[in-house]
């Protein structure tokens, strides 16, 4: 289904055609598991995307500004090496840092197409409209979908640079990250470039502070998943019945975000005809954010079919950008 909203913009919406049992099963299976989990894509309705943009501005959230600085430093080189005329971004969100790459492509007279791919329709539409204004002549083909299931909706393109930024890859368990990147690789042509941003292992205090900000924005973001369950699936619980918990799991080198029930309650999800009891203090895991080091990132990329071209990092080794190529 292609809904042209403007001559320069096409938005493809495979998510609207998504078999509803897919997300329903993800929710019910997750809540029956040990530990109980919810799929983190459910954070991202319009409110969740806005809260994530606010997180990116927080003093404690060093990740966004560090990745932004790295991109600013290396975008010209990345764009020149890739020779790409099309930028495909998976989990594109507000595409704030993406503008650094788009500007470098425009300066090199290489910018033709941008493909923002995200689960949140509101942000794909907003970003598409902003970018055709900011980059005259740019063609935007947005895809509203789940990148774990709808990659085949990435439109055919010319020479492409595919990017995943913002630590999004860290939200997947390691086997899922490998399967996902292997599927991304399969959608690319030989010679296309792939840029992966990873958040690097650093000290626990810095990591935990980034997910427990003083203003409580991350807590609101975490609890937004309960709001989405209420609005989209008829759940009867309320965000205030949960506490936000974020802690570093050293063995798995990942931050885990949990919602801890403030009382005994039963979470009834009417549209799914599903109920789950939650004891006072019981936790539901809503997100993981795995931290990598260079060897782990290289191993992941090599096992997914990518050849390392160049590794960029900042002086404190907080963020890594791996520029790779499909052989
Ligand atoms: C951590 S944010 C990163 C946003 C942006 N790339 C950045 O660097 O700031 C993850 C983004 O991926 C999107 N996302 C999460 N799970 C997704 C999924 N399964 N399919 C498509 N998009 C997803 C979210 O909506 C969100 O915009």
mmCIF file of C-alpha atoms and ligand atoms in Angstrom:
data_model
loop_
_atom_site.group_PDB
_atom_site.id
_atom_site.type_symbol
_atom_site.label_atom_id
_atom_site.label_comp_id
_atom_site.label_asym_id
_atom_site.label_seq_id
_atom_site.Cartn_x
_atom_site.Cartn_y
_atom_site.Cartn_z
ATOM 1 C CA UNK A 1 0.000 0.000 0.000
ATOM 2 C CA UNK A 2 1.655 3.246 -1.091
ATOM 3 C CA UNK A 3 0.152 6.496 0.074
ATOM 4 C CA UNK A 4 1.863 9.377 -1.696
ATOM 5 C CA UNK A 5 1.485 12.380 0.606
ATOM 6 C CA UNK A 6 3.592 14.692 -1.501
ATOM 7 C CA UNK A 7 5.444 14.243 -4.808
ATOM 8 C CA UNK A 8 8.727 13.915 -2.899
ATOM 9 C CA UNK A 9 7.331 11.604 -0.213
ATOM 10 C CA UNK A 10 6.068 8.047 -0.343
ATOM 11 C CA UNK A 11 5.043 6.243 2.830
ATOM 12 C CA UNK A 12 4.694 2.468 2.789
ATOM 13 C CA UNK A 13 2.760 1.023 5.716
ATOM 14 C CA UNK A 14 3.223 -2.763 5.947
ATOM 15 C CA UNK A 15 2.583 -2.536 9.699
ATOM 16 C CA UNK A 16 -1.059 -1.720 9.026
ATOM 17 C CA UNK A 17 -1.302 -5.042 7.227
ATOM 18 C CA UNK A 18 0.634 -6.841 9.935
ATOM 19 C CA UNK A 19 -1.070 -9.973 11.105
ATOM 20 C CA UNK A 20 -2.378 -8.746 14.485
ATOM 21 C CA UNK A 21 -1.683 -12.154 15.956
ATOM 22 C CA UNK A 22 2.049 -11.408 15.561
ATOM 23 C CA UNK A 23 2.160 -8.587 18.092
ATOM 24 C CA UNK A 24 -0.546 -10.201 20.201
ATOM 25 C CA UNK A 25 1.512 -13.362 20.478
ATOM 26 C CA UNK A 26 4.635 -11.366 21.291
ATOM 27 C CA UNK A 27 2.778 -9.733 24.206
ATOM 28 C CA UNK A 28 1.098 -12.836 25.619
ATOM 29 C CA UNK A 29 4.179 -15.092 25.210
ATOM 30 C CA UNK A 30 6.349 -12.447 26.826
ATOM 31 C CA UNK A 31 4.055 -12.083 29.826
ATOM 32 C CA UNK A 32 3.949 -15.851 30.298
ATOM 33 C CA UNK A 33 7.741 -16.162 30.239
ATOM 34 C CA UNK A 34 10.328 -16.312 33.024
ATOM 35 C CA UNK A 35 11.112 -13.504 33.463
ATOM 36 C CA UNK A 36 8.026 -11.720 32.188
ATOM 37 C CA UNK A 37 8.878 -9.448 29.259
ATOM 38 C CA UNK A 38 7.183 -7.013 26.881
ATOM 39 C CA UNK A 39 8.453 -6.161 23.360
ATOM 40 C CA UNK A 40 10.263 -2.831 23.549
ATOM 41 C CA UNK A 41 8.847 -1.671 20.203
ATOM 42 C CA UNK A 42 5.666 -0.998 22.205
ATOM 43 C CA UNK A 43 7.314 2.050 23.812
ATOM 44 C CA UNK A 44 7.123 3.913 20.541
ATOM 45 C CA UNK A 45 3.798 5.548 19.894
ATOM 46 C CA UNK A 46 3.849 9.307 19.283
ATOM 47 C CA UNK A 47 4.278 10.047 23.001
ATOM 48 C CA UNK A 48 7.005 7.406 23.392
ATOM 49 C CA UNK A 49 8.981 8.776 20.433
ATOM 50 C CA UNK A 50 8.745 12.286 21.887
ATOM 51 C CA UNK A 51 9.929 11.030 25.273
ATOM 52 C CA UNK A 52 12.855 9.287 23.575
ATOM 53 C CA UNK A 53 13.784 12.576 21.892
ATOM 54 C CA UNK A 54 13.774 14.180 25.361
ATOM 55 C CA UNK A 55 15.989 11.380 26.702
ATOM 56 C CA UNK A 56 18.499 12.155 23.938
ATOM 57 C CA UNK A 57 18.805 15.707 25.331
ATOM 58 C CA UNK A 58 19.358 14.678 28.957
ATOM 59 C CA UNK A 59 22.694 15.530 30.604
ATOM 60 C CA UNK A 60 23.031 11.928 31.841
ATOM 61 C CA UNK A 61 22.358 10.432 28.395
ATOM 62 C CA UNK A 62 25.882 10.794 26.959
ATOM 63 C CA UNK A 63 25.180 8.344 24.106
ATOM 64 C CA UNK A 64 23.383 10.665 21.670
ATOM 65 C CA UNK A 65 25.784 13.580 21.865
ATOM 66 C CA UNK A 66 28.813 11.271 21.610
ATOM 67 C CA UNK A 67 27.434 9.524 18.526
ATOM 68 C CA UNK A 68 26.511 12.919 17.070
ATOM 69 C CA UNK A 69 30.084 14.171 17.587
ATOM 70 C CA UNK A 70 31.546 11.053 15.965
ATOM 71 C CA UNK A 71 29.265 11.371 12.962
ATOM 72 C CA UNK A 72 30.120 15.061 12.635
ATOM 73 C CA UNK A 73 33.810 14.159 12.628
ATOM 74 C CA UNK A 74 33.612 11.305 10.120
ATOM 75 C CA UNK A 75 30.513 11.814 7.965
ATOM 76 C CA UNK A 76 32.425 13.193 4.966
ATOM 77 C CA UNK A 77 34.779 10.207 4.944
ATOM 78 C CA UNK A 78 31.937 7.696 5.409
ATOM 79 C CA UNK A 79 29.907 9.241 2.618
ATOM 80 C CA UNK A 80 32.870 9.428 0.240
ATOM 81 C CA UNK A 81 33.955 5.846 0.937
ATOM 82 C CA UNK A 82 30.444 4.503 0.498
ATOM 83 C CA UNK A 83 29.719 6.457 -2.678
ATOM 84 C CA UNK A 84 26.066 6.038 -1.623
ATOM 85 C CA UNK A 85 23.225 8.024 -3.154
ATOM 86 C CA UNK A 86 20.597 6.477 -0.923
ATOM 87 C CA UNK A 87 20.515 6.370 2.872
ATOM 88 C CA UNK A 88 18.386 3.635 4.465
ATOM 89 C CA UNK A 89 17.921 4.003 8.224
ATOM 90 C CA UNK A 90 16.427 1.233 10.371
ATOM 91 C CA UNK A 91 14.829 2.482 13.608
ATOM 92 C CA UNK A 92 15.167 6.018 12.256
ATOM 93 C CA UNK A 93 13.193 7.801 15.008
ATOM 94 C CA UNK A 94 13.583 11.586 14.851
ATOM 95 C CA UNK A 95 16.566 11.219 12.472
ATOM 96 C CA UNK A 96 18.375 14.029 14.260
ATOM 97 C CA UNK A 97 21.891 12.632 13.857
ATOM 98 C CA UNK A 98 20.968 11.364 10.392
ATOM 99 C CA UNK A 99 21.015 14.954 9.195
ATOM 100 C CA UNK A 100 24.801 14.961 9.631
ATOM 101 C CA UNK A 101 25.036 12.142 7.058
ATOM 102 C CA UNK A 102 22.398 13.654 4.770
ATOM 103 C CA UNK A 103 24.234 17.004 4.785
ATOM 104 C CA UNK A 104 27.540 15.282 3.962
ATOM 105 C CA UNK A 105 25.808 13.454 1.092
ATOM 106 C CA UNK A 106 24.277 16.709 -0.164
ATOM 107 C CA UNK A 107 27.666 18.470 0.034
ATOM 108 C CA UNK A 108 29.206 15.644 -2.001
ATOM 109 C CA UNK A 109 26.333 15.945 -4.496
ATOM 110 C CA UNK A 110 25.404 12.338 -3.707
ATOM 111 C CA UNK A 111 22.047 12.791 -2.016
ATOM 112 C CA UNK A 112 19.062 11.305 -3.892
ATOM 113 C CA UNK A 113 16.969 9.129 -1.576
ATOM 114 C CA UNK A 114 16.338 8.636 2.112
ATOM 115 C CA UNK A 115 14.425 5.647 3.513
ATOM 116 C CA UNK A 116 13.375 6.113 7.177
ATOM 117 C CA UNK A 117 12.099 2.807 8.560
ATOM 118 C CA UNK A 118 10.397 2.847 11.939
ATOM 119 C CA UNK A 119 7.585 1.200 13.862
ATOM 120 C CA UNK A 120 6.071 4.584 14.817
ATOM 121 C CA UNK A 121 4.029 5.986 11.933
ATOM 122 C CA UNK A 122 3.803 9.502 13.411
ATOM 123 C CA UNK A 123 7.560 9.951 13.463
ATOM 124 C CA UNK A 124 8.102 8.543 9.956
ATOM 125 C CA UNK A 125 5.566 11.042 8.604
ATOM 126 C CA UNK A 126 6.960 13.969 10.589
ATOM 127 C CA UNK A 127 10.588 13.271 9.623
ATOM 128 C CA UNK A 128 9.675 12.771 5.954
ATOM 129 C CA UNK A 129 7.942 16.152 5.825
ATOM 130 C CA UNK A 130 10.791 17.915 7.624
ATOM 131 C CA UNK A 131 13.501 16.432 5.427
ATOM 132 C CA UNK A 132 11.992 17.221 2.026
ATOM 133 C CA UNK A 133 11.841 20.832 3.209
ATOM 134 C CA UNK A 134 15.400 20.799 4.523
ATOM 135 C CA UNK A 135 16.965 19.026 1.519
ATOM 136 C CA UNK A 136 15.457 20.298 -1.747
ATOM 137 C CA UNK A 137 15.247 17.573 -4.364
ATOM 138 C CA UNK A 138 15.412 14.754 -1.804
ATOM 139 C CA UNK A 139 13.045 11.829 -2.379
ATOM 140 C CA UNK A 140 11.874 10.206 0.853
ATOM 141 C CA UNK A 141 10.352 6.725 0.923
ATOM 142 C CA UNK A 142 9.291 6.007 4.488
ATOM 143 C CA UNK A 143 8.438 2.521 5.716
ATOM 144 C CA UNK A 144 6.233 2.056 8.790
ATOM 145 C CA UNK A 145 7.013 -1.464 9.853
ATOM 146 C CA UNK A 146 8.719 -3.854 12.211
ATOM 147 C CA UNK A 147 12.301 -4.198 11.027
ATOM 148 C CA UNK A 148 12.348 -7.783 12.307
ATOM 149 C CA UNK A 149 9.556 -8.774 9.914
ATOM 150 C CA UNK A 150 9.175 -6.224 7.100
ATOM 151 C CA UNK A 151 12.640 -5.639 5.661
ATOM 152 C CA UNK A 152 11.467 -6.701 2.212
ATOM 153 C CA UNK A 153 9.567 -3.402 2.064
ATOM 154 C CA UNK A 154 12.808 -1.464 1.741
ATOM 155 C CA UNK A 155 12.462 -0.100 -1.790
ATOM 156 C CA UNK A 156 14.905 -1.026 -4.538
ATOM 157 C CA UNK A 157 17.590 1.604 -4.661
ATOM 158 C CA UNK A 158 20.884 2.692 -6.159
ATOM 159 C CA UNK A 159 24.138 2.493 -4.274
ATOM 160 C CA UNK A 160 23.094 2.361 -0.641
ATOM 161 C CA UNK A 161 24.377 3.150 2.798
ATOM 162 C CA UNK A 162 22.266 1.358 5.412
ATOM 163 C CA UNK A 163 22.552 2.674 8.986
ATOM 164 C CA UNK A 164 21.388 1.635 12.440
ATOM 165 C CA UNK A 165 22.176 4.255 15.072
ATOM 166 C CA UNK A 166 21.218 5.104 18.633
ATOM 167 C CA UNK A 167 22.212 1.766 20.144
ATOM 168 C CA UNK A 168 19.085 0.178 18.633
ATOM 169 C CA UNK A 169 20.962 -3.071 17.882
ATOM 170 C CA UNK A 170 21.609 -3.401 21.625
ATOM 171 C CA UNK A 171 17.869 -3.783 22.223
ATOM 172 C CA UNK A 172 18.048 -7.284 20.701
ATOM 173 C CA UNK A 173 19.319 -10.442 22.377
ATOM 174 C CA UNK A 174 22.561 -11.588 20.735
ATOM 175 C CA UNK A 175 21.037 -14.382 18.601
ATOM 176 C CA UNK A 176 18.249 -12.017 17.459
ATOM 177 C CA UNK A 177 20.805 -9.303 16.621
ATOM 178 C CA UNK A 178 22.722 -11.771 14.443
ATOM 179 C CA UNK A 179 19.553 -12.997 12.685
ATOM 180 C CA UNK A 180 18.422 -9.400 12.142
ATOM 181 C CA UNK A 181 21.754 -8.203 10.684
ATOM 182 C CA UNK A 182 21.919 -11.330 8.496
ATOM 183 C CA UNK A 183 18.479 -10.411 7.135
ATOM 184 C CA UNK A 184 19.605 -6.792 6.600
ATOM 185 C CA UNK A 185 22.642 -8.107 4.733
ATOM 186 C CA UNK A 186 20.389 -10.250 2.518
ATOM 187 C CA UNK A 187 18.430 -7.131 1.476
ATOM 188 C CA UNK A 188 21.607 -5.328 0.404
ATOM 189 C CA UNK A 189 23.544 -5.546 -2.847
ATOM 190 C CA UNK A 190 27.177 -6.514 -3.067
ATOM 191 C CA UNK A 191 29.300 -3.397 -2.526
ATOM 192 C CA UNK A 192 26.668 -1.557 -0.433
ATOM 193 C CA UNK A 193 27.888 -0.125 2.871
ATOM 194 C CA UNK A 194 26.453 -0.646 6.342
ATOM 195 C CA UNK A 195 27.131 1.633 9.332
ATOM 196 C CA UNK A 196 26.330 0.262 12.778
ATOM 197 C CA UNK A 197 26.386 2.431 15.904
ATOM 198 C CA UNK A 198 27.022 0.500 19.109
ATOM 199 C CA UNK A 199 27.158 1.652 22.710
ATOM 200 C CA UNK A 200 30.343 0.454 24.366
ATOM 201 C CA UNK A 201 30.875 -1.197 27.738
ATOM 202 C CA UNK A 202 31.791 1.403 30.326
ATOM 203 C CA UNK A 203 31.539 1.804 34.083
ATOM 204 C CA UNK A 204 28.349 0.824 35.843
ATOM 205 C CA UNK A 205 27.760 4.200 37.476
ATOM 206 C CA UNK A 206 27.806 6.084 34.179
ATOM 207 C CA UNK A 207 25.551 3.502 32.536
ATOM 208 C CA UNK A 208 23.011 3.347 35.353
ATOM 209 C CA UNK A 209 22.885 7.157 35.608
ATOM 210 C CA UNK A 210 22.011 7.349 31.893
ATOM 211 C CA UNK A 211 18.867 5.267 32.497
ATOM 212 C CA UNK A 212 17.890 6.782 35.851
ATOM 213 C CA UNK A 213 17.864 10.467 34.985
ATOM 214 C CA UNK A 214 17.056 13.028 37.665
ATOM 215 C CA UNK A 215 14.137 14.498 35.723
ATOM 216 C CA UNK A 216 12.412 11.116 35.512
ATOM 217 C CA UNK A 217 12.005 11.193 31.716
ATOM 218 C CA UNK A 218 13.291 7.619 31.294
ATOM 219 C CA UNK A 219 10.805 6.481 33.932
ATOM 220 C CA UNK A 220 7.970 8.111 31.944
ATOM 221 C CA UNK A 221 9.277 6.470 28.764
ATOM 222 C CA UNK A 222 9.406 3.063 30.448
ATOM 223 C CA UNK A 223 5.893 3.398 31.867
ATOM 224 C CA UNK A 224 4.581 4.534 28.466
ATOM 225 C CA UNK A 225 4.444 0.855 27.527
ATOM 226 C CA UNK A 226 1.553 0.451 30.017
ATOM 227 C CA UNK A 227 -0.191 3.428 28.410
ATOM 228 C CA UNK A 228 0.228 1.830 24.958
ATOM 229 C CA UNK A 229 -1.136 -1.474 26.288
ATOM 230 C CA UNK A 230 -4.115 0.459 27.632
ATOM 231 C CA UNK A 231 -4.751 2.583 24.508
ATOM 232 C CA UNK A 232 -4.089 -0.057 21.840
ATOM 233 C CA UNK A 233 -4.936 -3.344 23.532
ATOM 234 C CA UNK A 234 -7.527 -2.436 26.170
ATOM 235 C CA UNK A 235 -5.325 -3.208 29.194
ATOM 236 C CA UNK A 236 -6.799 -2.084 32.485
ATOM 237 C CA UNK A 237 -3.654 -1.206 34.411
ATOM 238 C CA UNK A 238 -2.184 2.257 34.974
ATOM 239 C CA UNK A 239 1.448 3.500 34.715
ATOM 240 C CA UNK A 240 1.274 4.727 38.329
ATOM 241 C CA UNK A 241 0.918 1.122 39.499
ATOM 242 C CA UNK A 242 4.543 0.480 38.474
ATOM 243 C CA UNK A 243 7.992 1.725 39.443
ATOM 244 C CA UNK A 244 10.742 2.263 36.889
ATOM 245 C CA UNK A 245 13.827 0.114 37.464
ATOM 246 C CA UNK A 246 17.028 0.231 35.382
ATOM 247 C CA UNK A 247 20.145 -1.696 36.369
ATOM 248 C CA UNK A 248 23.311 -2.944 34.746
ATOM 249 C CA UNK A 249 23.656 -6.705 34.323
ATOM 250 C CA UNK A 250 27.424 -7.051 34.313
ATOM 251 C CA UNK A 251 27.508 -10.695 33.117
ATOM 252 C CA UNK A 252 25.363 -9.947 30.071
ATOM 253 C CA UNK A 253 26.945 -6.454 29.727
ATOM 254 C CA UNK A 254 23.561 -4.838 29.308
ATOM 255 C CA UNK A 255 21.276 -2.333 30.945
ATOM 256 C CA UNK A 256 17.910 -3.883 31.719
ATOM 257 C CA UNK A 257 14.794 -1.791 32.182
ATOM 258 C CA UNK A 258 12.005 -3.281 34.255
ATOM 259 C CA UNK A 259 8.594 -2.227 35.531
ATOM 260 C CA UNK A 260 8.097 -3.281 39.153
ATOM 261 C CA UNK A 261 4.527 -3.758 40.312
ATOM 262 C CA UNK A 262 3.711 -1.505 43.280
ATOM 263 C CA UNK A 263 1.003 -3.858 44.522
ATOM 264 C CA UNK A 264 -0.615 -7.232 43.911
ATOM 265 C CA UNK A 265 -2.634 -6.738 40.725
ATOM 266 C CA UNK A 266 -3.998 -8.581 37.726
ATOM 267 C CA UNK A 267 -3.125 -7.144 34.350
ATOM 268 C CA UNK A 268 -6.175 -7.765 32.164
ATOM 269 C CA UNK A 269 -5.640 -7.122 28.453
ATOM 270 C CA UNK A 270 -9.190 -7.123 27.134
ATOM 271 C CA UNK A 271 -8.463 -7.106 23.389
ATOM 272 C CA UNK A 272 -6.201 -10.128 23.772
ATOM 273 C CA UNK A 273 -8.563 -11.908 26.143
ATOM 274 C CA UNK A 274 -5.553 -12.377 28.390
ATOM 275 C CA UNK A 275 -4.852 -11.836 32.101
ATOM 276 C CA UNK A 276 -1.701 -12.187 34.113
ATOM 277 C CA UNK A 277 -1.337 -11.850 37.902
ATOM 278 C CA UNK A 278 1.488 -9.645 39.181
ATOM 279 C CA UNK A 279 2.638 -9.839 42.769
ATOM 280 C CA UNK A 280 3.728 -6.787 44.723
ATOM 281 C CA UNK A 281 7.392 -6.238 43.753
ATOM 282 C CA UNK A 282 7.248 -8.503 40.708
ATOM 283 C CA UNK A 283 9.048 -7.152 37.630
ATOM 284 C CA UNK A 284 8.396 -7.162 33.883
ATOM 285 C CA UNK A 285 11.452 -6.630 31.678
ATOM 286 C CA UNK A 286 10.643 -3.991 29.058
ATOM 287 C CA UNK A 287 14.020 -3.411 27.413
ATOM 288 C CA UNK A 288 17.598 -4.558 27.254
ATOM 289 C CA UNK A 289 20.374 -2.298 25.997
ATOM 290 C CA UNK A 290 23.416 -4.427 25.344
ATOM 291 C CA UNK A 291 26.808 -2.762 25.454
ATOM 292 C CA UNK A 292 29.540 -3.989 23.128
ATOM 293 C CA UNK A 293 33.278 -3.760 22.776
ATOM 294 C CA UNK A 294 35.084 -3.675 19.446
ATOM 295 C CA UNK A 295 35.744 -7.461 19.225
ATOM 296 C CA UNK A 296 32.101 -8.273 20.102
ATOM 297 C CA UNK A 297 30.817 -5.832 17.481
ATOM 298 C CA UNK A 298 33.224 -7.155 14.865
ATOM 299 C CA UNK A 299 32.228 -10.738 15.615
ATOM 300 C CA UNK A 300 28.530 -9.868 15.304
ATOM 301 C CA UNK A 301 29.087 -8.089 11.990
ATOM 302 C CA UNK A 302 31.354 -10.788 10.534
ATOM 303 C CA UNK A 303 28.906 -13.534 11.504
ATOM 304 C CA UNK A 304 26.139 -11.573 9.749
ATOM 305 C CA UNK A 305 28.084 -11.370 6.478
ATOM 306 C CA UNK A 306 29.692 -7.913 6.697
ATOM 307 C CA UNK A 307 33.333 -7.016 6.092
ATOM 308 C CA UNK A 308 34.807 -4.414 8.415
ATOM 309 C CA UNK A 309 36.041 -1.301 6.613
ATOM 310 C CA UNK A 310 36.760 1.073 9.513
ATOM 311 C CA UNK A 311 36.058 1.381 13.229
ATOM 312 C CA UNK A 312 35.507 4.832 14.696
ATOM 313 C CA UNK A 313 35.343 5.645 18.376
ATOM 314 C CA UNK A 314 35.538 8.663 20.679
ATOM 315 C CA UNK A 315 38.445 9.373 23.081
ATOM 316 C CA UNK A 316 36.602 7.761 26.012
ATOM 317 C CA UNK A 317 35.473 4.724 23.962
ATOM 318 C CA UNK A 318 31.794 5.251 24.775
ATOM 319 C CA UNK A 319 30.393 4.758 21.281
ATOM 320 C CA UNK A 320 31.634 2.714 18.342
ATOM 321 C CA UNK A 321 30.710 3.262 14.723
ATOM 322 C CA UNK A 322 31.500 0.266 12.554
ATOM 323 C CA UNK A 323 31.653 1.020 8.838
ATOM 324 C CA UNK A 324 31.297 -2.239 6.946
ATOM 325 C CA UNK A 325 30.570 -3.467 3.452
ATOM 326 C CA UNK A 326 28.681 -6.341 1.934
ATOM 327 C CA UNK A 327 31.332 -8.210 -0.062
HETATM 328 C C1 LIG B 1 16.771 3.672 20.531
HETATM 329 S S1 LIG B 1 15.695 4.476 19.411
HETATM 330 C C2 LIG B 1 16.883 5.189 18.267
HETATM 331 C C3 LIG B 1 16.307 6.311 17.433
HETATM 332 C C4 LIG B 1 17.306 6.996 16.511
HETATM 333 N N1 LIG B 1 17.823 6.068 15.496
HETATM 334 C C5 LIG B 1 18.455 7.591 17.287
HETATM 335 O O1 LIG B 1 19.590 7.231 17.008
HETATM 336 O O2 LIG B 1 18.209 8.437 18.144
HETATM 337 C C6 LIG B 1 15.030 3.090 18.527
HETATM 338 C C7 LIG B 1 14.146 3.439 17.346
HETATM 339 O O3 LIG B 1 13.824 2.218 16.678
HETATM 340 C C8 LIG B 1 12.421 2.116 16.516
HETATM 341 N N2 LIG B 1 12.087 0.696 16.673
HETATM 342 C C9 LIG B 1 12.160 -0.059 17.801
HETATM 343 N N3 LIG B 1 11.817 -1.335 17.537
HETATM 344 C C10 LIG B 1 11.503 -1.387 16.220
HETATM 345 C C11 LIG B 1 11.089 -2.433 15.360
HETATM 346 N N4 LIG B 1 10.927 -3.687 15.795
HETATM 347 N N5 LIG B 1 10.889 -2.133 14.044
HETATM 348 C C12 LIG B 1 11.060 -0.861 13.579
HETATM 349 N N6 LIG B 1 11.454 0.171 14.360
HETATM 350 C C13 LIG B 1 11.685 -0.093 15.665
HETATM 351 C C14 LIG B 1 11.803 2.983 17.578
HETATM 352 O O4 LIG B 1 10.523 3.437 17.211
HETATM 353 C C15 LIG B 1 12.839 4.100 17.714
HETATM 354 O O5 LIG B 1 12.573 5.164 16.844
#
